Coordinates of C-alpha atoms in Angstrom, one line a residue:
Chain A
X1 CA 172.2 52.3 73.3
X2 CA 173.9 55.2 72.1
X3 CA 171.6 58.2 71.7
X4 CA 171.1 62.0 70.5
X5 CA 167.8 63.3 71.6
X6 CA 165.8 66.9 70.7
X7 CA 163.2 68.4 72.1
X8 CA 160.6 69.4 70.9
X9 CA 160.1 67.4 67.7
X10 CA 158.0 69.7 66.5
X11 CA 157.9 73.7 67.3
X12 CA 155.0 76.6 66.0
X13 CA 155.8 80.0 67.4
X14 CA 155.1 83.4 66.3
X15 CA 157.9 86.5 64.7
X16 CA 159.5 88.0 67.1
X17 CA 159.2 85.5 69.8
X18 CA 162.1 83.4 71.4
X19 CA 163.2 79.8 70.3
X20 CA 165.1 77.3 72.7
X21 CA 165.8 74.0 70.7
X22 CA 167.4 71.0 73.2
X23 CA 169.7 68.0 72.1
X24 CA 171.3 65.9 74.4
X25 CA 173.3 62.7 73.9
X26 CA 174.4 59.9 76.1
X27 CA 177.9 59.0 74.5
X28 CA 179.9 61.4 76.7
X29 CA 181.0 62.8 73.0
X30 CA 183.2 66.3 73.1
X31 CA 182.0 67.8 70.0
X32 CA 178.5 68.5 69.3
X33 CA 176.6 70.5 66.7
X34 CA 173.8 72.3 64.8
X35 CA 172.6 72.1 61.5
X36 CA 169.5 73.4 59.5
X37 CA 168.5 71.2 56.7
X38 CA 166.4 73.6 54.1
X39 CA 165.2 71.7 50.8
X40 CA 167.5 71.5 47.6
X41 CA 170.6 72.9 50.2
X42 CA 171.3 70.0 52.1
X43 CA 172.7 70.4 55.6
X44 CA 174.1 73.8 56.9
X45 CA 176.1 74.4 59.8
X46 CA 175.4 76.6 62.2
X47 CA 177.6 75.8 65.4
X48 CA 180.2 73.9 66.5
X49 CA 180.9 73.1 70.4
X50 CA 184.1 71.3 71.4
X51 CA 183.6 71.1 74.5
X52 CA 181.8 73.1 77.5
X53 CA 181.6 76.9 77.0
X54 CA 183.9 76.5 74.1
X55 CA 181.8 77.1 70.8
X56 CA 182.6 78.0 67.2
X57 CA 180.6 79.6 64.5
X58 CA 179.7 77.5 61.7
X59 CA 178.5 78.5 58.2
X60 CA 175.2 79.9 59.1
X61 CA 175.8 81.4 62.9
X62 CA 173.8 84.9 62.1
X63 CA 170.6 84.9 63.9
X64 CA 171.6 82.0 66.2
X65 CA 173.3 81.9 69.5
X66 CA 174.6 78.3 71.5
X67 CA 174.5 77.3 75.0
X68 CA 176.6 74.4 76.5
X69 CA 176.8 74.1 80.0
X70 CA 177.2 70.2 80.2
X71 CA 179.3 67.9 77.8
X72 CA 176.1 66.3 77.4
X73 CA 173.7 68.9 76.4
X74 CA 173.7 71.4 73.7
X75 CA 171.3 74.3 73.3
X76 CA 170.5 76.6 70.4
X77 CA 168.5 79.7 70.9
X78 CA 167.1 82.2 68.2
X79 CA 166.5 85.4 69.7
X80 CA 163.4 86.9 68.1
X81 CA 162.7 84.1 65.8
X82 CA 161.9 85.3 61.9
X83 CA 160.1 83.4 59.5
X84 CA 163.0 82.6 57.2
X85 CA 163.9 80.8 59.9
X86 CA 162.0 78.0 59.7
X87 CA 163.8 74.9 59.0
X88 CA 164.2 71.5 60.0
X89 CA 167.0 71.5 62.8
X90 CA 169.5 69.2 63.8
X91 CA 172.0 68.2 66.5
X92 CA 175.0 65.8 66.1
X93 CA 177.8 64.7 68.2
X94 CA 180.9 62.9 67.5
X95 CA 184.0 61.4 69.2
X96 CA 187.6 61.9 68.7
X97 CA 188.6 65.0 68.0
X98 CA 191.8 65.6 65.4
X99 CA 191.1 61.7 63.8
X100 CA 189.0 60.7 60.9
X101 CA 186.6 59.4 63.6
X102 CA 185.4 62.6 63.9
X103 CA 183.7 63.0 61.0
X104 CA 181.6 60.2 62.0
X105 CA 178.6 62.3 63.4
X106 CA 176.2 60.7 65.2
X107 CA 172.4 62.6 64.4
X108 CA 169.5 63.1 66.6
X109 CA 165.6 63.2 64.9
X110 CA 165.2 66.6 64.2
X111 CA 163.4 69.6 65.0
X112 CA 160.8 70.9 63.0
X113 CA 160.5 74.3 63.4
X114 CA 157.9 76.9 61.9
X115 CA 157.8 80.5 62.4
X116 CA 154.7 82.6 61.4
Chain B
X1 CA 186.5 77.1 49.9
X2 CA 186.0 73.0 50.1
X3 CA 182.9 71.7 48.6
X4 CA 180.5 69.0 47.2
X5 CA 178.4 68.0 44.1
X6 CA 175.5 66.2 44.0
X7 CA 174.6 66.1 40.4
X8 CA 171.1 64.8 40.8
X9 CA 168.6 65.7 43.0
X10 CA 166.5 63.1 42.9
X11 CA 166.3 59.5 41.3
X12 CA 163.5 57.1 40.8
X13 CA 164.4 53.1 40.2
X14 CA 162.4 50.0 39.9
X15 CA 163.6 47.4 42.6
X16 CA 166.6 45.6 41.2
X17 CA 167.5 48.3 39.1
X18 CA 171.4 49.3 39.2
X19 CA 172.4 52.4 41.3
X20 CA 174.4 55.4 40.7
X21 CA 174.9 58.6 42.5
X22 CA 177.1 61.1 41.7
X23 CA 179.1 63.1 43.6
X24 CA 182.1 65.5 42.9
X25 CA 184.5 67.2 45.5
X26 CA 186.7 70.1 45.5
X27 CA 189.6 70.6 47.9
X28 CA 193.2 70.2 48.0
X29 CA 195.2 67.7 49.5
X30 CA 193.2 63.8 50.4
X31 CA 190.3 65.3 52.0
X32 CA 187.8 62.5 53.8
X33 CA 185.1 61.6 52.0
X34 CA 181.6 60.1 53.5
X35 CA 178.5 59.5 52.4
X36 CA 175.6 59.2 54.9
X37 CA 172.1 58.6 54.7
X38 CA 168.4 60.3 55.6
X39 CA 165.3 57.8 56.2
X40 CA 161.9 59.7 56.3
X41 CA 161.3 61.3 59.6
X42 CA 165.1 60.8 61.2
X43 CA 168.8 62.4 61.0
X44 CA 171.4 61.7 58.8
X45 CA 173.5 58.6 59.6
X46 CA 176.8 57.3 58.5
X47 CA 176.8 54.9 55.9
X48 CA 180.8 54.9 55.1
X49 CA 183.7 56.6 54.4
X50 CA 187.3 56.7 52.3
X51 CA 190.4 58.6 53.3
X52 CA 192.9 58.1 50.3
X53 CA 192.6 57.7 46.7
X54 CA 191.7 54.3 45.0
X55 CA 189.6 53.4 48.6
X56 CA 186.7 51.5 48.7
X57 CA 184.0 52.1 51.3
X58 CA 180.9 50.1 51.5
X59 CA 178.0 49.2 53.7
X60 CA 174.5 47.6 53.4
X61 CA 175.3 46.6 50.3
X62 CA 176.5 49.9 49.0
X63 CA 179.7 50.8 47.7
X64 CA 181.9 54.2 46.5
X65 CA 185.7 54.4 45.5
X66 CA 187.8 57.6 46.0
X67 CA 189.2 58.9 42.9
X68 CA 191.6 61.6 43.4
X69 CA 191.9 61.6 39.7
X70 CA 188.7 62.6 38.9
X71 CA 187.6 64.2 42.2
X72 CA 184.9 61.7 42.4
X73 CA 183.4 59.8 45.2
X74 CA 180.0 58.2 43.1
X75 CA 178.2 56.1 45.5
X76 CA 176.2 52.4 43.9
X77 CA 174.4 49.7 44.4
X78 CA 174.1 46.5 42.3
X79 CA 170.3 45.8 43.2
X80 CA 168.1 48.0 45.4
X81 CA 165.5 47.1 47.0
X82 CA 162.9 49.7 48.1
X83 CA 164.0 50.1 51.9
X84 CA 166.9 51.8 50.1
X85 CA 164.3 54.6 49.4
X86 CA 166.1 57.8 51.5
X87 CA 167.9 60.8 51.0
X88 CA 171.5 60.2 50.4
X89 CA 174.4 62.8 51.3
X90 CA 177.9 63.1 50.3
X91 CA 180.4 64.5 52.4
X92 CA 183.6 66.0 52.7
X93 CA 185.7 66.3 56.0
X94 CA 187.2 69.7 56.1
X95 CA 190.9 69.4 56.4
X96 CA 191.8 72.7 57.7
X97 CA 189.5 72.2 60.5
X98 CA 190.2 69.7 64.0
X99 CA 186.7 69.5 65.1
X100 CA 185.1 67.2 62.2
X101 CA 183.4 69.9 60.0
X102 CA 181.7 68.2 57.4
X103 CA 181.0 70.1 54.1
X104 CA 177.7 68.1 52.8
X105 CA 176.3 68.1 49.4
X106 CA 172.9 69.5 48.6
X107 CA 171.6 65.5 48.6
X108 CA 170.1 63.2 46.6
X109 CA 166.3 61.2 47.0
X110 CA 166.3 58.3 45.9
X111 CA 163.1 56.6 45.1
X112 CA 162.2 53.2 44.5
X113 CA 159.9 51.8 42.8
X114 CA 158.1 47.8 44.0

């Protein structure tokens, strides 16, 4: 059953503290990546990761950093987390890089993420 | 830069009712288009796409046709039922890009009525 997972669902933390947001995916897709969905702006991107340690900036990449270590498993971090900040996050992942097929993302459930 | 319209933000039907959503695009060239769709509670997913002008895509009973002309890729329905009840999005692959950016539009909620 083709998946893309993220822990947590659901995240409450504090200005100024650190974030760690997990996705993984069991599709053995190359290209993964993270979007914030705000009401009334639809989805933003953040980052893009073709592949392991090989990461682009999306639309939104200020505040935000990547990690991806293992083709499966994409991290995002926010480094002293500030309230504009919270957001709904999510990761997707798709195949075939360079074909029309890529633009078929596959999404995990989200992230909800509140920052106080 | 490349970019979708969603004219409305939100639509309420009665079940049965017809469906129209519009959406506009602006890029050069035969960009991708795609619309996908948000259930409450879980991520986008893809509902269907068209790659060159005067292409139909459909799914689950929905349907859109790529109109160069026009720079229109309006998503319908005939008769919805209210599972259809979801946040739709439509989408534009960035051309300039190999690694499937999609530019989305802001979305639309569509509500329906029993």
């Amino acid at each position: 059953d083709m998946k893309v997972t993220q822990m947590p669902r659901y995240l409450i933390k504090r200005m100024g503290e650190n974030v760690l947001l997990e996705c993984g995916q069991d599709m053995s897709h190359e290209t993964m990546y993270w979007y914030r969905q705000d009401p009334g702006l639809g989805l933003q991107l953040i980052y893009i990761s073709y592949d392991v340690d090989s990461n682009s900036e999306g639309d939104i990449p200020k505040g935000y950093r990547v990690s991806r270590k293992k083709r499966e498993h994409f991290s995002l971090i926010l480094d002293s987390a500030k309230t504009n900040q919270t957001s709904v996050y999510f990761c997707a992942s798709s195949l075939s890089i360079g074909t029309v097929s890529s633009y078929e993302q596959y999404f995990g459930p989200g992230t909800r993420l509140t920052v106080l | 830069g490349d970019s979708v319209t969603q004219t409305e933000g939100q639509v309420a039907l009665s079940e049965e009712d017809f469906l129209t959503i519009h959406c506009n695009y602006s890029a050069s060239g035969y960009p991708a288009l795609f619309w996908y769709v948000q259930y409450p509670g879980e991520g986008p997913q893809f509902l269907f796409r068209a790659s060159r002008d005067k292409e139909k895509g459909s799914s689950r009973g929905f349907e859109a046709t790529y109109d160069k002309g026009t720079t229109s890729f309006h998503l319908r329905k005939a008769s919805v039922q209210e599972s259809d009840s979801a946040v739709y999005y439509c989408a534009l692959g960035d051309r300039g890009s190999a690694l499937g950016r999609l530019h989305f539009g802001a979305g639309t909620q569509l509500i329906v009525i029993p």
